Amino acid sequence: MNDTMINSIPDQYEKIKEAGIELKFNMASDVYTGSLLKTLAASKPSGKLLELGTGTGLATSWIVAGMSDNSSLLTVENNSLLIEVAKKHIEDSRVEFIIANAYEWIKTYTGEKFDLIFADAMPGKYDLFEETIDMLKSGGLYIIDDMLPQPNWPVGHDIKVKELIDKIEGRNDLSITKLNWSTGLIIIAIK
Ligand SMILES: C[S@@+](CC[C@H](N)C(=O)[O-])C[C@H]1O[C@@H](n2cnc3c(N)ncnc32)[C@H](O)[C@@H]1O
């Protein structure tokens, strides 16, 4: 098996990548995480999906590519310049782009729970982790990347990562798989 062979890259992928380079945005999820997100999104037909940290929409493009016609995605980002790139390239009625501070958004969300959450911002991952896990339906999936050391990590970020992994491993109500693949992934299923 050659796991570097990634097929069916989303149509918008190259244009979003170019726009991200122009904006010097270096935090986008990689193609391996993207392909996994597409697969997991496809496993939730009629699913209600959430992404925290849209960025320029690279990961969003993969999630959308996997979604069934009647699935929907909310994606939250506080940087309007970045999310505008995503909105420009991902014109899809199944997707709602929300410009908001995810700390506030998570604390005030009262809608239906989610079948899948890709948490790719500080809020929902390193902060408000429990609140975000509580937003999952039974059988729902929570996915995080960048759990292995990355060149763009700020000083001290490794401590935050360790604390998060300890917190996750301390919860015996969660089914957890850690993958030393891509940028380091953790997939959680809630019973
Ligand atoms: C790791 S990047 C996400 C990259 C994205 N998955 C992609 O593939 O392009 C994290 C994003 O979270 C956003 N972010 C950081 N703090 C936030 C907050 N409090 N509320 C909403 N978004 C936030 C950043 O602006 C950044 O775009």
Short mmCIF file of C-alpha atoms and ligand atoms in Angstrom, two decimals:
data_model
loop_
_atom_site.label_atom_id
_atom_site.label_comp_id
_atom_site.label_asym_id
_atom_site.label_seq_id
_atom_site.Cartn_x
_atom_site.Cartn_y
_atom_site.Cartn_z
CA MET A 1 0.00 0.00 0.00
CA ASN A 2 1.22 3.47 -0.89
CA ASP A 3 -0.55 5.88 1.43
CA THR A 4 0.92 8.92 -0.34
CA MET A 5 -1.38 8.25 -3.30
CA ILE A 6 -4.25 10.59 -2.52
CA ASN A 7 -6.93 10.58 -5.17
CA SER A 8 -10.02 12.67 -5.79
CA ILE A 9 -8.62 15.92 -4.44
CA PRO A 10 -11.49 18.47 -4.25
CA ASP A 11 -11.96 20.71 -7.31
CA GLN A 12 -11.42 23.90 -5.29
CA TYR A 13 -8.30 22.59 -3.53
CA GLU A 14 -5.55 24.16 -5.72
CA LYS A 15 -7.21 27.59 -5.90
CA ILE A 16 -7.72 27.68 -2.11
CA LYS A 17 -4.13 26.56 -1.57
CA GLU A 18 -2.82 29.34 -3.86
CA ALA A 19 -4.96 31.95 -2.06
CA GLY A 20 -3.63 30.72 1.28
CA ILE A 21 -0.03 31.06 0.07
CA GLU A 22 -0.76 34.64 -1.05
CA LEU A 23 -2.11 35.42 2.42
CA LYS A 24 0.92 33.67 4.02
CA PHE A 25 -1.53 31.37 5.82
CA ASN A 26 0.51 28.38 6.98
CA MET A 27 -1.94 26.54 9.22
CA ALA A 28 -4.00 24.64 6.67
CA SER A 29 -4.69 20.95 7.25
CA ASP A 30 -2.70 18.59 5.01
CA VAL A 31 -4.04 16.31 2.27
CA TYR A 32 -3.94 13.20 4.48
CA THR A 33 -6.14 14.81 7.11
CA GLY A 34 -8.28 16.11 4.27
CA SER A 35 -8.80 12.68 2.75
CA LEU A 36 -9.66 11.22 6.16
CA LEU A 37 -12.16 14.02 6.77
CA LYS A 38 -13.77 13.31 3.41
CA THR A 39 -14.14 9.62 4.30
CA LEU A 40 -15.52 10.34 7.76
CA ALA A 41 -17.92 12.96 6.38
CA ALA A 42 -19.17 10.37 3.88
CA SER A 43 -19.80 7.96 6.77
CA LYS A 44 -22.45 10.35 8.12
CA PRO A 45 -25.22 10.52 5.48
CA SER A 46 -27.80 13.18 6.40
CA GLY A 47 -25.15 14.28 8.88
CA LYS A 48 -24.89 17.53 10.76
CA LEU A 49 -21.23 18.49 10.75
CA LEU A 50 -19.20 21.20 12.49
CA GLU A 51 -15.77 22.63 11.75
CA LEU A 52 -14.10 24.97 14.23
CA GLY A 53 -11.42 27.06 12.50
CA THR A 54 -12.31 27.33 8.82
CA GLY A 55 -9.06 29.07 7.86
CA THR A 56 -9.12 29.50 4.08
CA GLY A 57 -11.27 26.39 3.71
CA LEU A 58 -8.85 23.68 2.63
CA ALA A 59 -10.17 21.14 5.15
CA THR A 60 -13.69 22.45 4.48
CA SER A 61 -13.32 21.53 0.80
CA TRP A 62 -12.54 17.92 1.75
CA ILE A 63 -15.42 17.68 4.23
CA VAL A 64 -17.84 19.07 1.64
CA ALA A 65 -16.55 16.59 -0.96
CA GLY A 66 -17.51 13.72 1.35
CA MET A 67 -20.91 15.00 2.46
CA SER A 68 -24.15 13.49 1.20
CA ASP A 69 -26.64 15.78 -0.56
CA ASN A 70 -28.70 16.23 2.59
CA SER A 71 -25.82 16.67 5.03
CA SER A 72 -24.96 20.12 6.33
CA LEU A 73 -21.85 21.81 7.67
CA LEU A 74 -21.43 24.78 10.01
CA THR A 75 -17.92 26.18 9.88
CA VAL A 76 -16.75 28.85 12.33
CA GLU A 77 -13.84 31.29 11.89
CA ASN A 78 -13.02 34.64 13.49
CA ASN A 79 -10.76 35.95 10.72
CA SER A 80 -12.93 37.46 8.00
CA LEU A 81 -10.08 37.68 5.50
CA LEU A 82 -9.51 33.92 5.72
CA ILE A 83 -13.14 32.83 5.72
CA GLU A 84 -13.83 35.04 2.67
CA VAL A 85 -11.44 32.84 0.69
CA ALA A 86 -13.40 29.77 1.77
CA LYS A 87 -16.73 31.42 0.94
CA LYS A 88 -15.50 32.47 -2.49
CA HIS A 89 -14.35 28.99 -3.48
CA ILE A 90 -16.92 26.82 -1.70
CA GLU A 91 -20.31 27.97 -2.90
CA ASP A 92 -22.54 25.25 -1.54
CA SER A 93 -25.99 25.56 0.00
CA ARG A 94 -25.14 22.77 2.46
CA VAL A 95 -22.47 24.94 4.10
CA GLU A 96 -23.04 27.81 6.52
CA PHE A 97 -20.01 30.01 7.10
CA ILE A 98 -20.09 31.69 10.49
CA ILE A 99 -17.79 34.60 11.30
CA ALA A 100 -17.58 34.46 15.07
CA ASN A 101 -15.29 34.03 18.00
CA ALA A 102 -15.60 30.28 18.57
CA TYR A 103 -15.17 30.73 22.34
CA GLU A 104 -18.45 32.65 22.42
CA TRP A 105 -20.07 30.55 19.71
CA ILE A 106 -19.47 27.25 21.56
CA LYS A 107 -20.68 28.68 24.87
CA THR A 108 -23.91 30.02 23.37
CA TYR A 109 -24.77 27.27 20.84
CA THR A 110 -28.16 25.74 21.64
CA GLY A 111 -28.97 23.97 18.35
CA GLU A 112 -29.02 20.32 17.38
CA LYS A 113 -26.00 18.20 18.30
CA PHE A 114 -23.48 17.14 15.66
CA ASP A 115 -22.57 13.85 13.97
CA LEU A 116 -19.01 14.97 13.32
CA ILE A 117 -16.82 17.77 14.66
CA PHE A 118 -13.45 18.73 13.19
CA ALA A 119 -11.94 20.95 15.88
CA ASP A 120 -9.08 22.93 14.34
CA ALA A 121 -8.87 26.07 16.48
CA MET A 122 -7.86 26.69 20.08
CA PRO A 123 -11.52 26.85 21.19
CA GLY A 124 -13.04 23.40 20.86
CA LYS A 125 -9.67 21.70 21.20
CA TYR A 126 -7.24 23.07 23.80
CA ASP A 127 -9.99 25.19 25.37
CA LEU A 128 -13.67 24.26 25.87
CA PHE A 129 -12.87 20.63 25.02
CA GLU A 130 -15.57 19.18 27.30
CA GLU A 131 -18.18 21.66 26.05
CA THR A 132 -17.36 20.70 22.46
CA ILE A 133 -17.48 16.95 23.12
CA ASP A 134 -20.89 17.57 24.70
CA MET A 135 -22.05 18.92 21.32
CA LEU A 136 -21.72 15.44 19.75
CA LYS A 137 -24.60 13.07 19.23
CA SER A 138 -24.24 9.50 20.43
CA GLY A 139 -22.07 7.78 17.80
CA GLY A 140 -20.64 11.12 16.75
CA LEU A 141 -17.02 11.61 15.78
CA TYR A 142 -14.55 14.25 16.99
CA ILE A 143 -11.35 14.71 15.00
CA ILE A 144 -8.21 16.75 15.72
CA ASP A 145 -4.94 17.06 13.79
CA ASP A 146 -1.49 18.57 14.51
CA MET A 147 -0.86 16.31 17.51
CA LEU A 148 2.71 15.59 16.34
CA PRO A 149 5.34 18.38 16.52
CA GLN A 150 4.84 20.91 13.70
CA PRO A 151 7.29 23.59 12.44
CA ASN A 152 4.71 26.35 13.11
CA TRP A 153 4.12 25.48 16.77
CA PRO A 154 4.76 28.46 19.04
CA VAL A 155 7.06 28.03 22.03
CA GLY A 156 5.31 26.05 24.78
CA HIS A 157 2.67 24.55 22.49
CA ASP A 158 4.03 21.04 23.15
CA ILE A 159 2.89 21.41 26.78
CA LYS A 160 -0.65 22.25 25.65
CA VAL A 161 -0.67 19.21 23.37
CA LYS A 162 0.46 16.92 26.18
CA GLU A 163 -2.17 18.33 28.54
CA LEU A 164 -4.88 17.79 25.92
CA ILE A 165 -3.82 14.20 25.24
CA ASP A 166 -3.75 13.52 29.00
CA LYS A 167 -7.24 14.99 29.31
CA ILE A 168 -8.55 12.86 26.43
CA GLU A 169 -6.94 9.70 27.77
CA GLY A 170 -8.41 10.42 31.19
CA ARG A 171 -11.97 10.17 29.87
CA ASN A 172 -13.14 6.56 29.99
CA ASP A 173 -16.42 7.38 28.27
CA LEU A 174 -14.66 8.10 24.96
CA SER A 175 -13.42 5.64 22.36
CA ILE A 176 -10.06 6.99 21.21
CA THR A 177 -7.69 6.21 18.34
CA LYS A 178 -4.35 8.02 18.01
CA LEU A 179 -2.71 7.97 14.58
CA ASN A 180 0.97 8.76 14.03
CA TRP A 181 0.11 9.67 10.46
CA SER A 182 -0.45 12.96 8.67
CA THR A 183 0.27 15.66 11.30
CA GLY A 184 -0.78 13.33 14.12
CA LEU A 185 -4.48 12.68 14.44
CA ILE A 186 -6.83 11.73 17.22
CA ILE A 187 -10.28 10.37 16.40
CA ILE A 188 -12.79 10.12 19.20
CA ALA A 189 -16.14 8.39 19.02
CA ILE A 190 -18.66 9.14 21.72
CA LYS A 191 -20.80 6.27 22.96
C1 LIG B 1 -5.25 25.55 12.21
S1 LIG B 1 -6.14 26.85 11.46
C2 LIG B 1 -7.44 26.02 10.61
C3 LIG B 1 -7.01 25.58 9.25
C4 LIG B 1 -8.09 24.93 8.43
N1 LIG B 1 -8.44 23.64 8.97
C5 LIG B 1 -7.64 24.76 6.99
O1 LIG B 1 -7.51 23.63 6.51
O2 LIG B 1 -7.38 25.80 6.34
C6 LIG B 1 -6.98 27.51 12.85
C7 LIG B 1 -7.96 28.60 12.48
O3 LIG B 1 -8.69 28.94 13.65
C8 LIG B 1 -8.95 30.32 13.61
N2 LIG B 1 -9.22 30.76 14.98
C9 LIG B 1 -8.33 31.00 15.97
N3 LIG B 1 -8.96 31.41 17.08
C10 LIG B 1 -10.28 31.42 16.79
C11 LIG B 1 -11.43 31.78 17.51
N4 LIG B 1 -11.35 32.20 18.79
N5 LIG B 1 -12.63 31.70 16.92
C12 LIG B 1 -12.73 31.29 15.63
N6 LIG B 1 -11.66 30.95 14.88
C13 LIG B 1 -10.44 31.02 15.46
C14 LIG B 1 -7.69 30.92 13.01
O4 LIG B 1 -7.94 32.20 12.45
C15 LIG B 1 -7.32 29.88 11.97
O5 LIG B 1 -7.84 30.20 10.72
#
